[in-house]
């Protein structure tokens, strides 16, 4: 018997047990990663800087999103229900908020590094107003108009989102996530390309006046680490999120490819693993945080500072203006810890 006012179950995208298991595992890892980011922020006061504050709020949004998706995948909804609406509302709010915070982090980096603008409380307040307020208003209106509900896993993987039978479902799918996701695809690379170009110009200018030291080559591996991290931020975001956009387009085209098991799994993992990816990038792949964590876990001290590297104390100044709170110990010359979703 079909769900009231819904489509026949036979038309729903089937989600096999192993696909659900993959999504549940991804949700658990993402929640653990987001929790670890929050824990490092709480444990070490010296990490409570402006960019890491933004990363904290992004981690909280990712944590809420992972919890909502976990419940949806575990419940494996077969039709409309009150908890379907509740889960869909929470995941929609958290997911959209995460998009806003991801762009906020990129904008903060751009202003600090390229424009040299100091951190301003008013800007942080604006980030909070937009990143929490806009998703909350959209989600509240969607719930009030009964737009959130069972979607037959055509644009999800077991969880609920926008009611697939709503006549204006495309509009609400865009407002409740897809529009902001697509905008982030273009906004994030632009910000990071501008930052990278600024850093390259600064280094090119320095090379004309700075003597070539014999140990300069020692900086290159660490410099390449910073470059790779900068490139990976928007790249990982796009690689994780693109599969949900692909299935969204296939759903609009009424293509049977939307039920492809590979696409379903990629969509499920991509939507739920952002917190885990952030943890890998900005805990395990950031030396100063990683060493603090290992020191705490292993009850011994790891030295995160290479004494051979130039530092403000030994007379070599960093002429590229990096925000102090993004500075990684990988290289005092030009490595900064860049963070995003």
CSV table of C-alpha atoms in Angstrom, one decimal:
chain,number,residue,atom,x,y,z
A,1,UNK,CA,0.0,0.0,0.0
A,2,UNK,CA,1.5,3.4,-1.0
A,3,UNK,CA,2.1,6.0,1.7
A,4,UNK,CA,-0.7,8.5,2.0
A,5,UNK,CA,-0.3,11.1,-0.7
A,6,UNK,CA,3.0,9.6,-1.7
A,7,UNK,CA,4.4,7.6,-4.6
A,8,UNK,CA,4.5,3.8,-4.7
A,9,UNK,CA,7.2,2.2,-2.7
A,10,UNK,CA,8.3,0.3,-5.9
A,11,UNK,CA,9.4,3.7,-7.4
A,12,UNK,CA,11.5,4.6,-4.4
A,13,UNK,CA,15.3,4.3,-4.8
A,14,UNK,CA,16.2,1.0,-3.0
A,15,UNK,CA,18.9,1.4,-0.3
A,16,UNK,CA,20.5,-2.0,0.5
A,17,UNK,CA,21.8,-2.9,3.9
A,18,UNK,CA,25.4,-2.5,2.9
A,19,UNK,CA,24.7,1.0,1.5
A,20,UNK,CA,23.0,1.9,4.7
A,21,UNK,CA,26.0,0.5,6.7
A,22,UNK,CA,28.4,2.6,4.6
A,23,UNK,CA,26.3,5.8,5.3
A,24,UNK,CA,26.0,4.9,9.0
A,25,UNK,CA,29.8,4.4,9.3
A,26,UNK,CA,30.4,7.7,7.5
A,27,UNK,CA,28.1,9.5,9.9
A,28,UNK,CA,29.8,8.0,12.9
A,29,UNK,CA,33.3,9.0,11.7
A,30,UNK,CA,32.1,12.5,10.8
A,31,UNK,CA,30.5,12.9,14.3
A,32,UNK,CA,33.7,11.6,15.9
A,33,UNK,CA,35.8,14.0,13.8
A,34,UNK,CA,33.6,17.0,14.5
A,35,UNK,CA,33.7,16.1,18.2
A,36,UNK,CA,37.5,15.9,18.2
A,37,UNK,CA,37.7,19.3,16.6
A,38,UNK,CA,35.4,20.7,19.3
A,39,UNK,CA,37.4,18.9,22.0
A,40,UNK,CA,40.7,20.4,20.8
A,41,UNK,CA,39.2,23.8,20.9
A,42,UNK,CA,38.0,23.3,24.4
A,43,UNK,CA,41.2,21.6,25.7
A,44,UNK,CA,43.8,24.1,24.5
A,45,UNK,CA,43.0,27.8,25.0
A,46,UNK,CA,45.9,28.8,22.7
A,47,UNK,CA,43.9,27.3,19.8
A,48,UNK,CA,40.8,29.5,20.5
A,49,UNK,CA,41.6,32.0,17.7
A,50,UNK,CA,39.3,33.7,15.2
A,51,UNK,CA,39.7,31.2,12.4
A,52,UNK,CA,39.5,28.2,14.7
A,53,UNK,CA,36.3,29.8,16.2
A,54,UNK,CA,34.8,29.7,12.8
A,55,UNK,CA,36.0,26.1,12.4
A,56,UNK,CA,34.3,25.3,15.8
A,57,UNK,CA,30.9,26.5,14.6
A,58,UNK,CA,31.4,24.7,11.3
A,59,UNK,CA,32.2,21.5,13.3
A,60,UNK,CA,29.0,21.9,15.4
A,61,UNK,CA,26.9,22.3,12.3
A,62,UNK,CA,28.6,19.1,10.8
A,63,UNK,CA,27.9,17.3,14.1
A,64,UNK,CA,24.2,18.1,14.0
A,65,UNK,CA,24.1,17.1,10.3
A,66,UNK,CA,25.8,13.8,11.0
A,67,UNK,CA,23.4,13.0,13.8
A,68,UNK,CA,20.4,13.8,11.7
A,69,UNK,CA,21.6,11.7,8.8
A,70,UNK,CA,22.5,8.9,11.1
A,71,UNK,CA,19.0,8.7,12.4
A,72,UNK,CA,17.5,8.9,8.9
A,73,UNK,CA,19.7,6.2,7.5
A,74,UNK,CA,19.1,4.0,10.6
A,75,UNK,CA,15.4,4.5,10.5
A,76,UNK,CA,15.2,4.0,6.7
A,77,UNK,CA,11.9,5.8,6.2
A,78,UNK,CA,9.3,4.1,4.0
A,79,UNK,CA,6.8,6.9,4.0
A,80,UNK,CA,5.7,10.2,5.7
A,81,UNK,CA,5.9,10.3,9.6
A,82,UNK,CA,6.4,12.9,12.3
A,83,UNK,CA,10.0,11.9,12.9
A,84,UNK,CA,10.7,12.0,9.1
A,85,UNK,CA,9.7,15.7,9.2
A,86,UNK,CA,11.8,16.3,12.3
A,87,UNK,CA,14.9,14.6,10.9
A,88,UNK,CA,14.5,16.3,7.5
A,89,UNK,CA,14.2,19.7,9.2
A,90,UNK,CA,17.3,19.2,11.4
A,91,UNK,CA,19.4,17.9,8.5
A,92,UNK,CA,18.3,20.7,6.2
A,93,UNK,CA,19.1,23.4,8.8
A,94,UNK,CA,22.5,21.9,9.8
A,95,UNK,CA,23.5,21.2,6.2
A,96,UNK,CA,22.7,24.6,5.0
A,97,UNK,CA,24.4,26.2,8.0
A,98,UNK,CA,27.5,24.2,7.2
A,99,UNK,CA,27.6,25.7,3.7
A,100,UNK,CA,27.4,29.2,5.1
A,101,UNK,CA,30.1,28.6,7.7
A,102,UNK,CA,32.4,27.0,5.0
A,103,UNK,CA,32.2,30.1,2.9
A,104,UNK,CA,32.6,32.3,6.0
A,105,UNK,CA,35.9,30.6,6.8
A,106,UNK,CA,37.1,31.2,3.2
A,107,UNK,CA,36.0,34.9,3.4
A,108,UNK,CA,37.8,35.3,6.7
A,109,UNK,CA,41.0,34.0,5.2
A,110,UNK,CA,40.7,36.2,2.2
A,111,UNK,CA,40.2,39.3,4.3
A,112,UNK,CA,43.0,38.5,6.7
A,113,UNK,CA,45.6,37.4,4.2
A,114,UNK,CA,44.9,39.3,1.0
A,115,UNK,CA,43.3,42.5,2.4
A,116,UNK,CA,45.1,42.5,5.7
A,117,UNK,CA,41.9,43.4,7.6
A,118,UNK,CA,41.9,42.9,11.3
A,119,UNK,CA,39.4,40.5,13.0
A,120,UNK,CA,36.3,42.5,13.9
A,121,UNK,CA,33.6,41.4,16.3
A,122,UNK,CA,31.0,42.9,14.0
A,123,UNK,CA,32.0,40.5,11.2
A,124,UNK,CA,31.8,37.5,13.5
A,125,UNK,CA,28.3,38.6,14.6
A,126,UNK,CA,27.3,38.9,10.9
A,127,UNK,CA,28.6,35.4,10.2
A,128,UNK,CA,26.5,34.0,13.1
A,129,UNK,CA,23.4,35.9,11.9
A,130,UNK,CA,23.7,34.6,8.4
A,131,UNK,CA,25.0,31.1,9.1
A,132,UNK,CA,22.4,30.3,11.7
A,133,UNK,CA,19.6,32.8,10.9
A,134,UNK,CA,19.1,32.2,7.2
A,135,UNK,CA,19.0,28.3,7.4
A,136,UNK,CA,16.7,28.6,10.4
A,137,UNK,CA,14.2,30.9,8.6
A,138,UNK,CA,14.2,28.7,5.5
A,139,UNK,CA,13.7,25.5,7.5
A,140,UNK,CA,11.0,27.0,9.7
A,141,UNK,CA,9.1,28.2,6.6
A,142,UNK,CA,9.5,24.8,4.9
A,143,UNK,CA,8.1,23.0,7.9
A,144,UNK,CA,5.2,25.5,8.3
A,145,UNK,CA,4.3,25.0,4.6
A,146,UNK,CA,4.7,21.2,4.9
A,147,UNK,CA,7.4,21.0,2.3
A,148,UNK,CA,9.7,18.7,4.3
A,149,UNK,CA,8.9,15.0,4.3
A,150,UNK,CA,9.5,11.7,2.6
A,151,UNK,CA,11.6,11.9,-0.6
A,152,UNK,CA,11.8,8.2,-1.6
A,153,UNK,CA,15.6,8.4,-1.4
A,154,UNK,CA,15.7,10.1,-4.8
A,155,UNK,CA,17.6,13.0,-3.4
A,156,UNK,CA,18.8,11.3,-0.2
A,157,UNK,CA,20.1,7.9,1.0
A,158,UNK,CA,17.4,6.7,3.4
A,159,UNK,CA,16.8,10.0,5.2
A,160,UNK,CA,14.0,12.6,4.7
A,161,UNK,CA,14.4,16.0,3.1
A,162,UNK,CA,12.0,17.9,0.8
A,163,UNK,CA,8.7,16.0,0.0
A,164,UNK,CA,9.2,14.5,-3.4
A,165,UNK,CA,5.5,14.9,-4.1
A,166,UNK,CA,5.4,18.7,-3.5
A,167,UNK,CA,4.6,20.6,-6.6
A,168,UNK,CA,7.2,23.2,-6.0
A,169,UNK,CA,9.8,20.7,-4.7
A,170,UNK,CA,12.6,22.0,-7.0
A,171,UNK,CA,12.3,25.5,-5.5
A,172,UNK,CA,12.4,24.2,-2.0
A,173,UNK,CA,15.3,21.8,-2.8
A,174,UNK,CA,17.2,24.8,-4.0
A,175,UNK,CA,16.3,27.0,-1.0
A,176,UNK,CA,16.9,24.2,1.5
A,177,UNK,CA,20.4,23.4,0.4
A,178,UNK,CA,21.2,23.0,-3.3
A,179,UNK,CA,21.4,26.7,-4.1
A,180,UNK,CA,23.9,27.3,-1.4
A,181,UNK,CA,25.8,24.2,-2.2
A,182,UNK,CA,26.2,25.2,-5.9
A,183,UNK,CA,27.2,28.7,-4.9
A,184,UNK,CA,29.9,27.3,-2.7
A,185,UNK,CA,31.3,25.2,-5.6
A,186,UNK,CA,32.2,28.5,-7.3
A,187,UNK,CA,32.8,30.8,-4.3
A,188,UNK,CA,35.4,28.6,-2.5
A,189,UNK,CA,37.8,28.1,-5.4
A,190,UNK,CA,37.7,31.8,-6.2
A,191,UNK,CA,38.6,32.8,-2.7
A,192,UNK,CA,41.5,30.2,-2.4
A,193,UNK,CA,42.8,31.1,-5.9
A,194,UNK,CA,43.0,34.8,-4.9
A,195,UNK,CA,44.8,33.8,-1.7
A,196,UNK,CA,47.2,31.6,-3.5
A,197,UNK,CA,47.9,34.3,-6.1
A,198,UNK,CA,48.5,36.8,-3.4
A,199,UNK,CA,51.0,34.5,-1.7
A,200,UNK,CA,52.8,33.8,-5.0
A,201,UNK,CA,53.1,37.5,-5.7
A,202,UNK,CA,54.5,38.2,-2.3
A,203,UNK,CA,57.1,35.4,-2.7
A,204,UNK,CA,58.0,36.7,-6.2
A,205,UNK,CA,58.6,40.2,-4.8
A,206,UNK,CA,60.7,38.9,-1.9
A,207,UNK,CA,62.9,36.8,-4.2
A,208,UNK,CA,64.2,40.0,-5.8
A,209,UNK,CA,65.6,41.3,-2.5
A,210,UNK,CA,66.0,38.4,-0.2
A,211,UNK,CA,69.4,36.6,-0.3
A,212,UNK,CA,69.4,33.0,-1.3
A,213,UNK,CA,70.3,31.1,1.8
A,214,UNK,CA,71.9,27.7,1.7
A,215,UNK,CA,69.1,26.3,3.7
A,216,UNK,CA,66.3,27.7,1.5
A,217,UNK,CA,65.8,24.4,-0.1
A,218,UNK,CA,64.9,22.9,3.3
A,219,UNK,CA,61.7,25.1,3.2
A,220,UNK,CA,60.4,23.6,-0.1
A,221,UNK,CA,58.9,20.4,1.2
A,222,UNK,CA,57.1,22.3,4.0
A,223,UNK,CA,56.0,24.9,1.5
A,224,UNK,CA,54.5,22.3,-0.7
A,225,UNK,CA,52.6,20.9,2.2
A,226,UNK,CA,51.0,24.3,2.7
A,227,UNK,CA,50.2,24.6,-1.0
A,228,UNK,CA,48.6,21.2,-1.1
A,229,UNK,CA,46.5,21.9,1.9
A,230,UNK,CA,45.3,25.2,0.3
A,231,UNK,CA,44.4,23.4,-2.9
A,232,UNK,CA,42.7,20.4,-1.1
A,233,UNK,CA,40.3,22.6,0.9
A,234,UNK,CA,37.9,23.4,-2.0
A,235,UNK,CA,38.8,20.2,-3.8
A,236,UNK,CA,37.7,18.0,-1.0
A,237,UNK,CA,34.5,19.9,-0.5
A,238,UNK,CA,33.6,19.6,-4.2
A,239,UNK,CA,34.5,15.9,-4.4
A,240,UNK,CA,32.4,15.1,-1.3
A,241,UNK,CA,29.3,17.1,-2.3
A,242,UNK,CA,29.2,16.8,-6.0
A,243,UNK,CA,27.4,13.4,-5.9
A,244,UNK,CA,24.4,14.8,-4.2
A,245,UNK,CA,24.2,17.5,-6.9
A,246,UNK,CA,24.5,14.8,-9.6
A,247,UNK,CA,21.6,12.9,-8.2
A,248,UNK,CA,19.6,16.1,-7.8
A,249,UNK,CA,20.0,16.8,-11.5
A,250,UNK,CA,19.2,13.2,-12.4
A,251,UNK,CA,16.1,13.4,-10.3
A,252,UNK,CA,15.0,16.6,-12.2
A,253,UNK,CA,15.6,14.7,-15.4
A,254,UNK,CA,13.6,11.7,-14.2
A,255,UNK,CA,16.6,9.5,-15.1
A,256,UNK,CA,16.8,5.9,-13.8
A,257,UNK,CA,20.5,6.5,-13.2
A,258,UNK,CA,19.5,8.2,-9.9
A,259,UNK,CA,19.2,4.7,-8.5
A,260,UNK,CA,22.7,3.6,-9.4
A,261,UNK,CA,24.2,1.9,-6.3
A,262,UNK,CA,27.6,3.6,-6.8
A,263,UNK,CA,26.0,7.0,-7.0
A,264,UNK,CA,23.8,6.3,-4.0
A,265,UNK,CA,26.9,5.3,-1.8
A,266,UNK,CA,29.0,8.2,-3.0
A,267,UNK,CA,26.1,10.6,-2.2
A,268,UNK,CA,25.6,9.0,1.2
A,269,UNK,CA,29.3,9.2,2.1
A,270,UNK,CA,29.8,12.6,0.6
A,271,UNK,CA,26.9,14.2,2.4
A,272,UNK,CA,27.9,12.8,5.8
A,273,UNK,CA,31.7,12.8,5.9
A,274,UNK,CA,32.5,16.5,5.9
A,275,UNK,CA,33.2,16.6,9.6
A,276,UNK,CA,35.6,13.6,9.3
A,277,UNK,CA,37.4,15.3,6.4
A,278,UNK,CA,37.8,18.5,8.4
A,279,UNK,CA,39.2,16.6,11.3
A,280,UNK,CA,41.8,14.8,9.1
A,281,UNK,CA,42.9,18.1,7.5
A,282,UNK,CA,43.0,20.3,10.6
A,283,UNK,CA,43.8,17.9,13.4
A,284,UNK,CA,45.9,15.0,12.0
A,285,UNK,CA,47.4,16.9,9.1
A,286,UNK,CA,48.2,20.1,11.1
A,287,UNK,CA,51.4,19.5,13.0
A,288,UNK,CA,50.9,21.8,16.0
A,289,UNK,CA,47.5,20.3,16.7
A,290,UNK,CA,48.6,16.8,16.0
A,291,UNK,CA,51.5,17.0,18.3
A,292,UNK,CA,49.4,18.4,21.1
A,293,UNK,CA,46.9,15.6,20.7
A,294,UNK,CA,49.6,12.9,20.6
A,295,UNK,CA,51.3,14.5,23.6
A,296,UNK,CA,48.1,14.3,25.5
A,297,UNK,CA,47.3,10.7,24.5
A,298,UNK,CA,50.8,9.4,25.0
A,299,UNK,CA,51.6,11.4,28.1
A,300,UNK,CA,54.9,12.7,26.5
A,301,UNK,CA,55.9,15.9,24.8
A,302,UNK,CA,56.3,16.2,21.1
A,303,UNK,CA,58.3,19.1,19.8
A,304,UNK,CA,56.3,20.9,17.2
A,305,UNK,CA,58.9,23.5,16.5
A,306,UNK,CA,61.9,22.9,14.3
A,307,UNK,CA,64.7,25.0,15.6
A,308,UNK,CA,66.3,25.2,12.2
A,309,UNK,CA,63.3,27.1,10.8
A,310,UNK,CA,63.4,30.9,10.7
A,311,UNK,CA,61.2,32.7,13.2
A,312,UNK,CA,60.5,36.2,14.4
A,313,UNK,CA,62.8,35.5,17.4
A,314,UNK,CA,65.8,34.7,15.3
A,315,UNK,CA,65.5,37.6,12.9
A,316,UNK,CA,63.8,36.2,9.9
A,317,UNK,CA,60.4,37.9,9.5
A,318,UNK,CA,57.5,36.5,7.6
A,319,UNK,CA,56.7,39.2,5.1
A,320,UNK,CA,53.5,37.6,3.9
A,321,UNK,CA,50.7,38.7,6.2
A,322,UNK,CA,49.2,35.6,7.6
A,323,UNK,CA,46.7,35.7,10.4
A,324,UNK,CA,48.6,34.4,13.4
A,325,UNK,CA,45.9,32.0,14.4
A,326,UNK,CA,46.2,30.1,11.0
A,327,UNK,CA,49.9,29.7,11.3
A,328,UNK,CA,51.1,26.1,11.3
A,329,UNK,CA,54.4,25.0,12.8
A,330,UNK,CA,55.2,23.2,9.6
A,331,UNK,CA,57.1,26.3,8.4
A,332,UNK,CA,57.5,29.7,9.9
A,333,UNK,CA,58.3,31.1,6.5
A,334,UNK,CA,55.0,30.6,4.6
A,335,UNK,CA,52.9,27.8,6.0
A,336,UNK,CA,49.5,28.8,7.3
A,337,UNK,CA,46.8,26.5,8.5
A,338,UNK,CA,43.9,27.0,6.1
A,339,UNK,CA,40.6,25.7,7.2
A,340,UNK,CA,37.2,25.0,5.5
A,341,UNK,CA,34.6,22.4,5.1
